[in-house]
PDB file of C-alpha atoms in Angstrom:
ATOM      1  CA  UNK A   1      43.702 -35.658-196.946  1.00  0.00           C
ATOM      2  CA  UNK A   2      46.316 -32.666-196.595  1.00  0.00           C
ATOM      3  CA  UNK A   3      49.987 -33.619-197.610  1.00  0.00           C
ATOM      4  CA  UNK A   4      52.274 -30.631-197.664  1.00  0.00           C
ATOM      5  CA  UNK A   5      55.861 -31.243-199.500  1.00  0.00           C
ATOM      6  CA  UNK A   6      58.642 -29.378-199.334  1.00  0.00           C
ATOM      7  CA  UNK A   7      61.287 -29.232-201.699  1.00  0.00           C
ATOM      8  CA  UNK A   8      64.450 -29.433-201.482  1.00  0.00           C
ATOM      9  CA  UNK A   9      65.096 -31.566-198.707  1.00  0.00           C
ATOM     10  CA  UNK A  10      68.765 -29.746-198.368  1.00  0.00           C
ATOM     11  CA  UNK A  11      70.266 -26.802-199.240  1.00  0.00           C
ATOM     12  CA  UNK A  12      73.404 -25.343-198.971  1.00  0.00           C
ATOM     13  CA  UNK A  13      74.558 -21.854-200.081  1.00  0.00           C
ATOM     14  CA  UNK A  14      77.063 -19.164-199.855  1.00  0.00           C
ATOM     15  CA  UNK A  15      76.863 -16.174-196.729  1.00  0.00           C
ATOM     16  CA  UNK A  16      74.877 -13.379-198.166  1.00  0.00           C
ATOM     17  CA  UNK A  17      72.690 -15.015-201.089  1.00  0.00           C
ATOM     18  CA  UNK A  18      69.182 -14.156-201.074  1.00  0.00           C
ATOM     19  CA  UNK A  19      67.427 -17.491-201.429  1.00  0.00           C
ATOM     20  CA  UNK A  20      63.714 -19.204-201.044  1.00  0.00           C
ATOM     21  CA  UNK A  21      62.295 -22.045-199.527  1.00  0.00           C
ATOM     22  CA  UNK A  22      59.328 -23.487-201.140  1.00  0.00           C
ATOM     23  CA  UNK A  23      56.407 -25.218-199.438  1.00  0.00           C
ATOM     24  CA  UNK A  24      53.045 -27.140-201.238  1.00  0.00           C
ATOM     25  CA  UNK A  25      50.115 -28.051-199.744  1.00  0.00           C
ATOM     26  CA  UNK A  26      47.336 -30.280-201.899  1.00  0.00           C
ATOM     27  CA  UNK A  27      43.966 -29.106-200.316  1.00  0.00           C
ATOM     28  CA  UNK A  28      43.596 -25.242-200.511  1.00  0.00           C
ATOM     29  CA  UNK A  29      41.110 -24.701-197.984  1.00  0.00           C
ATOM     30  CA  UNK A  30      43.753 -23.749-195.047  1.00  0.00           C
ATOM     31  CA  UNK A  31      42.822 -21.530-192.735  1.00  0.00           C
ATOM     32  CA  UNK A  32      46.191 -20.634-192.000  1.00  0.00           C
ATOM     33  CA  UNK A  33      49.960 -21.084-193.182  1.00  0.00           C
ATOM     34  CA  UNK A  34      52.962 -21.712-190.317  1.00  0.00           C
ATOM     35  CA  UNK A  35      56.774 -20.995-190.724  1.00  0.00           C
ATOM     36  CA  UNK A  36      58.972 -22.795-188.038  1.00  0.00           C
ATOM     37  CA  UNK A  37      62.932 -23.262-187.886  1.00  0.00           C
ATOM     38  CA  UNK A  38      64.046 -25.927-185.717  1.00  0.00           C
ATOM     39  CA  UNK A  39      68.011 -26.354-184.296  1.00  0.00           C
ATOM     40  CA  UNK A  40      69.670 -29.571-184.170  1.00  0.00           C
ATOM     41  CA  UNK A  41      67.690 -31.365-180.589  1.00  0.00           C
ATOM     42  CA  UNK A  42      65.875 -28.832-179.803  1.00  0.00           C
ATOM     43  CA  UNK A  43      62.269 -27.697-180.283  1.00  0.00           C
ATOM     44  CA  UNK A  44      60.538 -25.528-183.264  1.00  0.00           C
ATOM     45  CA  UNK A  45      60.716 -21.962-183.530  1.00  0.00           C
ATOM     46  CA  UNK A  46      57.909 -20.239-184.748  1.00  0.00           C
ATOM     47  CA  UNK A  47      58.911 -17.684-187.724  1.00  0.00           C
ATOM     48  CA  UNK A  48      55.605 -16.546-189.351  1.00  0.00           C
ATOM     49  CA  UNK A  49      51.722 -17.367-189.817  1.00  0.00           C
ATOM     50  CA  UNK A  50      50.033 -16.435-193.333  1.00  0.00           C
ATOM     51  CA  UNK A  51      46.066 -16.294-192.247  1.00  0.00           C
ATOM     52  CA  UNK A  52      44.370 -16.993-195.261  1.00  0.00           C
ATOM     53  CA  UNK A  53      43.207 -14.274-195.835  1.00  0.00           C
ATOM     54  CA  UNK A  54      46.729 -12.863-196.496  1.00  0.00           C
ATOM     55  CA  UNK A  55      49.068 -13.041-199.235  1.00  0.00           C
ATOM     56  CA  UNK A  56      52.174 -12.802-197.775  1.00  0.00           C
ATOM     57  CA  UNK A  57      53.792 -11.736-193.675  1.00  0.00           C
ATOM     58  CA  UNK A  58      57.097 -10.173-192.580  1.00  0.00           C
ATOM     59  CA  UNK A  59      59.568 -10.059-190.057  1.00  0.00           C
ATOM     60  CA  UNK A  60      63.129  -8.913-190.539  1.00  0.00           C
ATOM     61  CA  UNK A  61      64.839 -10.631-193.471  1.00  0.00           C
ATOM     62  CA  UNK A  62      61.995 -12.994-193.457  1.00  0.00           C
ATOM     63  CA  UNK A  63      58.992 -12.664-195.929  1.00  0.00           C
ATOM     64  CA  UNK A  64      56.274 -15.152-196.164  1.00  0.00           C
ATOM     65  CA  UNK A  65      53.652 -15.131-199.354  1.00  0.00           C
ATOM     66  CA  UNK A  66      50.742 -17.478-199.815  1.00  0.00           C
ATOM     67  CA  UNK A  67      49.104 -18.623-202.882  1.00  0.00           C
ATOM     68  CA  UNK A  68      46.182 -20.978-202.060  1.00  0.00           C
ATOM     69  CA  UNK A  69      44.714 -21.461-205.538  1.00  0.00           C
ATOM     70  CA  UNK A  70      48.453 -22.855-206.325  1.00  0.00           C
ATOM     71  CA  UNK A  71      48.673 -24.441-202.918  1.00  0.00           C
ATOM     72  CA  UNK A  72      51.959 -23.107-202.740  1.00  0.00           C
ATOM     73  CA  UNK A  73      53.495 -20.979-200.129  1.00  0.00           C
ATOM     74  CA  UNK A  74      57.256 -20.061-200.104  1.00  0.00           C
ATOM     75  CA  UNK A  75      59.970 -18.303-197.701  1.00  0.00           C
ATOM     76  CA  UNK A  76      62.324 -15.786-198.674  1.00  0.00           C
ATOM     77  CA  UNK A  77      65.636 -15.337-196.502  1.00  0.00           C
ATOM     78  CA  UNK A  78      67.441 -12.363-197.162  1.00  0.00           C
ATOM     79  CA  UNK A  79      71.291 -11.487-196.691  1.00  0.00           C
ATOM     80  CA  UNK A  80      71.802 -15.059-195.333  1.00  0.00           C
ATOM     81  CA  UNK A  81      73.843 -15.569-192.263  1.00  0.00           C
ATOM     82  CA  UNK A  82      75.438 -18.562-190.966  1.00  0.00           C
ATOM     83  CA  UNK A  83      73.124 -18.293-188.155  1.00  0.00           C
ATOM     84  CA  UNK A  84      70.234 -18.842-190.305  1.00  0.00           C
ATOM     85  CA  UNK A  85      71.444 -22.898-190.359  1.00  0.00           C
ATOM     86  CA  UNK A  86      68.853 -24.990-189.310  1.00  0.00           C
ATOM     87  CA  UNK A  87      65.935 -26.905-191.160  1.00  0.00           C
ATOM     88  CA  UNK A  88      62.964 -25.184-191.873  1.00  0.00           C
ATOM     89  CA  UNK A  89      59.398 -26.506-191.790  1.00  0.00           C
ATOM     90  CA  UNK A  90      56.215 -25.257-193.104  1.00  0.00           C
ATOM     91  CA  UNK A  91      52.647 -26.378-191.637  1.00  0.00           C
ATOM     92  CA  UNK A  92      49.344 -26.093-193.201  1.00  0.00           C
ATOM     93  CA  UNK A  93      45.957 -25.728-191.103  1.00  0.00           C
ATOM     94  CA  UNK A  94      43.460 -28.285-191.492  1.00  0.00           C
ATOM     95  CA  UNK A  95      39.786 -28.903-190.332  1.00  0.00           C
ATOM     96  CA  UNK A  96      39.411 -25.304-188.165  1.00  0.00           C
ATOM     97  CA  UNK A  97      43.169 -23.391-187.461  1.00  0.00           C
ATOM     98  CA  UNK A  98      44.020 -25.545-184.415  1.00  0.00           C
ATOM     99  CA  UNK A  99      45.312 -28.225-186.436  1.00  0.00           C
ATOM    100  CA  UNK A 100      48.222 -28.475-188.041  1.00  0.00           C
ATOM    101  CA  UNK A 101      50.019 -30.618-190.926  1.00  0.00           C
ATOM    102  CA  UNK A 102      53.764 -30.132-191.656  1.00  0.00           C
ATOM    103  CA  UNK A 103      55.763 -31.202-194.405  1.00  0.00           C
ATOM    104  CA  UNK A 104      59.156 -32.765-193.570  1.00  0.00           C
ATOM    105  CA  UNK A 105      61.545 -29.924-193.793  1.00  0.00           C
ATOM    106  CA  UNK A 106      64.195 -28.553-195.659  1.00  0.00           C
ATOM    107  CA  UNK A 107      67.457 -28.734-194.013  1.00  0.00           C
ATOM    108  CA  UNK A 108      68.970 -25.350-195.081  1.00  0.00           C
ATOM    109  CA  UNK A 109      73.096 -24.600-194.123  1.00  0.00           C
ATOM    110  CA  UNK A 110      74.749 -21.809-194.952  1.00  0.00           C
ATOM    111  CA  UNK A 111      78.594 -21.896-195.439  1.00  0.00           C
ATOM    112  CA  UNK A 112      80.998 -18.717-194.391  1.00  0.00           C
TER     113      UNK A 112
ATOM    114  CA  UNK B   1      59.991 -17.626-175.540  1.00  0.00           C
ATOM    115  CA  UNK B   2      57.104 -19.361-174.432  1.00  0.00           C
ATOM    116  CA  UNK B   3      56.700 -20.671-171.438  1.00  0.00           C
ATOM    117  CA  UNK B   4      56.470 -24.102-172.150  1.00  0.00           C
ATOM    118  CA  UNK B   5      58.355 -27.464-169.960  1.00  0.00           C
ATOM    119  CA  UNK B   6      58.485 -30.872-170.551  1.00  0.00           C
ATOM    120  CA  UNK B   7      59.233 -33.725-168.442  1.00  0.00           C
ATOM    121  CA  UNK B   8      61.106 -35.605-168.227  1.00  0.00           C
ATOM    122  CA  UNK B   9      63.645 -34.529-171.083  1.00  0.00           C
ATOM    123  CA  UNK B  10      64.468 -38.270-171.548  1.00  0.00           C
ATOM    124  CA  UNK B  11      63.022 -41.114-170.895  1.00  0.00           C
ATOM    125  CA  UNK B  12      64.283 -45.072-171.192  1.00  0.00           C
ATOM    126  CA  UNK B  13      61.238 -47.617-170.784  1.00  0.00           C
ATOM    127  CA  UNK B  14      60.678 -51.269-171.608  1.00  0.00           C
ATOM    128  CA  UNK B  15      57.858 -52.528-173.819  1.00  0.00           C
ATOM    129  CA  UNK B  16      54.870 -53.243-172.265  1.00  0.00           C
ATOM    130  CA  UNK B  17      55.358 -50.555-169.054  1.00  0.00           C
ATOM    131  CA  UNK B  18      52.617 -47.552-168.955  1.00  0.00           C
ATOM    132  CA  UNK B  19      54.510 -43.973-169.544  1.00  0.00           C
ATOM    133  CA  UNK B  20      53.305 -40.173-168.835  1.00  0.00           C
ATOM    134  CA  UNK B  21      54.704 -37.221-170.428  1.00  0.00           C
ATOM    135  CA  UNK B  22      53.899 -34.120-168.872  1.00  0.00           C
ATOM    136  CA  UNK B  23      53.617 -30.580-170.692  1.00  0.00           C
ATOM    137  CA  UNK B  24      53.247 -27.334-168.360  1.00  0.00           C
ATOM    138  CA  UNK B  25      53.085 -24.150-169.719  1.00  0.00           C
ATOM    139  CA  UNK B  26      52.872 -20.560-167.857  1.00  0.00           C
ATOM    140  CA  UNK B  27      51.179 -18.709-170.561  1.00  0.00           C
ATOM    141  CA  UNK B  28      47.544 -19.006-169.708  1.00  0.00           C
ATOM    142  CA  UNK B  29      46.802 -20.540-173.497  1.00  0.00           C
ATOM    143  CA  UNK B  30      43.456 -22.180-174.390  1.00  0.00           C
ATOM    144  CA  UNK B  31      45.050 -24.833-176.761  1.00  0.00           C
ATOM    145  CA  UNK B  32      47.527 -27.498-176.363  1.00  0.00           C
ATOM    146  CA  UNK B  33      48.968 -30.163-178.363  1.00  0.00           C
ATOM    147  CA  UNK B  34      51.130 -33.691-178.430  1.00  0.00           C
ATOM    148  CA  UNK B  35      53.601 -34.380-181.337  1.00  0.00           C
ATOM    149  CA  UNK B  36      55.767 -36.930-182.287  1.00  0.00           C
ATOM    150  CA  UNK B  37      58.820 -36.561-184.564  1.00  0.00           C
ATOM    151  CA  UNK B  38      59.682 -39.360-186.564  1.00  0.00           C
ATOM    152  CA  UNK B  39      62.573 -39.379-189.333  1.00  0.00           C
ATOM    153  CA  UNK B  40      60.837 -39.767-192.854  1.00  0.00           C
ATOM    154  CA  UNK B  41      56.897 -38.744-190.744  1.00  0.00           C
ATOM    155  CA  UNK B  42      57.954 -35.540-189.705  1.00  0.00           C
ATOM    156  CA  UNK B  43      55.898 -34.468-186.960  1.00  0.00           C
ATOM    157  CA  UNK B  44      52.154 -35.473-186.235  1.00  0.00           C
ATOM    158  CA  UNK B  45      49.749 -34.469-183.970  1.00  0.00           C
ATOM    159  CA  UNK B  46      48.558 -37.271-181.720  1.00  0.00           C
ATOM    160  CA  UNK B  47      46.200 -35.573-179.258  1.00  0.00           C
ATOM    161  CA  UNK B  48      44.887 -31.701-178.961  1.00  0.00           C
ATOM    162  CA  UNK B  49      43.066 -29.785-175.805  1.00  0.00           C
ATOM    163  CA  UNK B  50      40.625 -26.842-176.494  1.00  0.00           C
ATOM    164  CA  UNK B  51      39.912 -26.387-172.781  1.00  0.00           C
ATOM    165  CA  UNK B  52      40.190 -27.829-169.483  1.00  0.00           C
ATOM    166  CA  UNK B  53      38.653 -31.388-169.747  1.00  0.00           C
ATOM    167  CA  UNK B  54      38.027 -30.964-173.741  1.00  0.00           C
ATOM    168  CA  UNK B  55      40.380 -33.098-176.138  1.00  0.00           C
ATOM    169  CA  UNK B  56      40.020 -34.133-179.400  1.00  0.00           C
ATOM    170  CA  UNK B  57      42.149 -36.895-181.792  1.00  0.00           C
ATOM    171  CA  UNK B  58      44.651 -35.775-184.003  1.00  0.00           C
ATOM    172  CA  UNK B  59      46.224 -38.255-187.144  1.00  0.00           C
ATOM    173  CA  UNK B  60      47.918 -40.749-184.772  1.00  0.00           C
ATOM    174  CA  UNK B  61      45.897 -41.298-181.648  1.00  0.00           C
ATOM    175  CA  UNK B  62      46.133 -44.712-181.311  1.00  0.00           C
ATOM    176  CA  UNK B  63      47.817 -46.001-178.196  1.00  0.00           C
ATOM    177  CA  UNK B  64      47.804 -42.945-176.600  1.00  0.00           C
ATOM    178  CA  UNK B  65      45.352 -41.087-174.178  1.00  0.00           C
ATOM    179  CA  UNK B  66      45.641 -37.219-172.830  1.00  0.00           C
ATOM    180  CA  UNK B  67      44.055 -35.419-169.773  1.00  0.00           C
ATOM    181  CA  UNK B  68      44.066 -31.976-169.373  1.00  0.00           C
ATOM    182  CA  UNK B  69      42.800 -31.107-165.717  1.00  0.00           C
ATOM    183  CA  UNK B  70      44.328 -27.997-165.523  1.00  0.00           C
ATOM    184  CA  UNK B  71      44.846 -24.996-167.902  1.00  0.00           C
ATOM    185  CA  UNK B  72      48.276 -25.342-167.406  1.00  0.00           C
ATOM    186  CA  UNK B  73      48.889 -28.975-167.493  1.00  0.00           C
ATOM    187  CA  UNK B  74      48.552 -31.394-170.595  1.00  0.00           C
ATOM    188  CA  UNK B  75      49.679 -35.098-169.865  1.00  0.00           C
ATOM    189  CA  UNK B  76      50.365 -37.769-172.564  1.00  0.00           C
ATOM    190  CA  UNK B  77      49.511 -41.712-171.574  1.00  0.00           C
ATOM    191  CA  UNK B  78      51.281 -44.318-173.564  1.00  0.00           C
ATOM    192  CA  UNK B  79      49.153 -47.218-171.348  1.00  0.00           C
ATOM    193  CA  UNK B  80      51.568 -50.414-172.805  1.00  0.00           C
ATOM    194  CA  UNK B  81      54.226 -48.932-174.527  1.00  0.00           C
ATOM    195  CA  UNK B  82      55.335 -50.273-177.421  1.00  0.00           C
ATOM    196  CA  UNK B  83      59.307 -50.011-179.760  1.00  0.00           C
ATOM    197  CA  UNK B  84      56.767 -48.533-182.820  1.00  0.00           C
ATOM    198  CA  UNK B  85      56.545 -45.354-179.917  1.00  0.00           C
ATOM    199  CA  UNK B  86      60.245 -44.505-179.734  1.00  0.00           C
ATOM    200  CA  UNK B  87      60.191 -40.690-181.132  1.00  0.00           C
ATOM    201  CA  UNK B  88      60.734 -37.430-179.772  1.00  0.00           C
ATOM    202  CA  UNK B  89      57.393 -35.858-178.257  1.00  0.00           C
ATOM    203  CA  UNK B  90      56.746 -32.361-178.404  1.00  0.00           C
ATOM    204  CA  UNK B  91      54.109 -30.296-176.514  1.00  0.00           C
ATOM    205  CA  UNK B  92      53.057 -26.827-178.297  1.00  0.00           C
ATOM    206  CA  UNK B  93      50.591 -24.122-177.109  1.00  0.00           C
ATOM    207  CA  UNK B  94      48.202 -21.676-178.345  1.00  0.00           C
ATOM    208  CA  UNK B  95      45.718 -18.984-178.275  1.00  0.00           C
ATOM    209  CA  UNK B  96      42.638 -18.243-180.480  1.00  0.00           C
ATOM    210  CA  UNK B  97      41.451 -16.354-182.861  1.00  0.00           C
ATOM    211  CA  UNK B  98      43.098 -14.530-186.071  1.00  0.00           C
ATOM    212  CA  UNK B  99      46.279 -13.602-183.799  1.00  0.00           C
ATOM    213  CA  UNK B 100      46.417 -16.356-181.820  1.00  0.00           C
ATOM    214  CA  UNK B 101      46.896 -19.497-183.673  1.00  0.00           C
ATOM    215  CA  UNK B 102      50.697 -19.559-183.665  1.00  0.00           C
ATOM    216  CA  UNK B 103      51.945 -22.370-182.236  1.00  0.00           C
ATOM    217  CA  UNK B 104      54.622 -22.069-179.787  1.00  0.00           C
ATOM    218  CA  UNK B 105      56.612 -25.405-178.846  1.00  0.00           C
ATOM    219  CA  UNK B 106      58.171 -27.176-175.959  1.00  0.00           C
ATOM    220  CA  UNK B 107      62.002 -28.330-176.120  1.00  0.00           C
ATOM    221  CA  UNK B 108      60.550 -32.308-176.618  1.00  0.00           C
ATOM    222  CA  UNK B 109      60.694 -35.767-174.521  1.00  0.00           C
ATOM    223  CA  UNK B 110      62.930 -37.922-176.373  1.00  0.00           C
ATOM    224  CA  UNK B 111      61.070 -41.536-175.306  1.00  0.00           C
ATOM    225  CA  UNK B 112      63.325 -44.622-176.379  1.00  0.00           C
ATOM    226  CA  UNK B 113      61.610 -48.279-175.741  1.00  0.00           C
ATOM    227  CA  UNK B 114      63.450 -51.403-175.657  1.00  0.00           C
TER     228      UNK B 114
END
């Protein structure tokens, strides 16, 4: 069975660090990797998606790598804003690319 | 963003009473999916539709049933709600294929049941 963990559960740093969020996944055979921020009540965002054939995805600040044979994927911020407060939660493909498991989240704030 | 409703937004029920959530998107997308949030679960898929009449279970099925007439509509049936279903439902989309698999989410059905 697919468990994905992320770790930390919080995380709280300074405006402008560069930092990483880190995301494991026990069965490699994903057929893809998802990146989603979520807001306080509201829905998920979607950030980025790793196929798995890829090693890593970018957009903006945000860079995405994948390591299957680790089972390990992990999210860089860069030049972090207090905007970028919210928690963060990766999701593993399992049985064909339609379904997804998520790990729990890390909760990520970033103080002025 | 996609185009993706939910209704209603919030929903009060007593144990025992049948409940439909309804998901409607406007983006023409082959897939669509049921979540619940649950502190200390995260979220889980409870139902998924590959097609107009074509569902299939996801990890936490039980008590709940889906129909999917439409492209655009996806309904969730709790038939006897129970208090263990009090969670925040979300409804996501998708397309196929290598760029289409991103899943795209609804702003949730927060479903409380006394």
């Amino acid at each position: 069975k697919q468990e994905v963990t992320q770790i930390p559960a919080a995380l709280s740093v300074p405006e402008g660090e560069n930092l990483v969020l880190n995301c494991s996944f026990t069965d490699s055979a994903i057929y893809n990797l998802q990146w989603f921020r979520q807001d306080p009540g509201k829905g998920l965002t979607s950030l980025l998606l790793i196929q798995s054939s890829q090693r890593e995805q970018t957009s903006g600040r945000l860079n995405a790598s994948l390591d299957k044979s680790s089972g390990r994927s992990t999210l860089y911020i860069a030049a972090s804003q207090p905007g970028d407060s919210a928690t963060y939660l990766c999701a593993a493909s399992i049985q064909g690319a339609q379904k997804l498991v998520f790990g729990q989240g890390t909760r990520l704030t970033i103080n002025p | 963003d996609a185009g993706i409703t939910q209704s209603p937004r919030h929903k009060v029920t007593e144990t025992g009473t049948p409940v439909t959530l309804r998901c409607h998107q406007t983006e023409n997308h082959r897939y669509m999916y049921w979540y619940r949030q649950d502190p200390g679960h995260g979220l889980r898929l409870i139902h998924y539709s590959y097609g107009v009449k074509d569902t299939d279970k996801g990890e936490v099925s039980d008590g709940y049933s889906v129909s999917r007439s439409k492209t655009e509509d996806f309904l969730l049936t709790l038939e006897s709600a129970t208090s263990s279903q009090t969670s925040v439902y979300f409804c996501a989309i998708s397309g196929a294929g290598i760029e289409g698999w991103t899943q795209y989410f609804g702003p949730g059905t927060r479903l409380t049941v006394l």
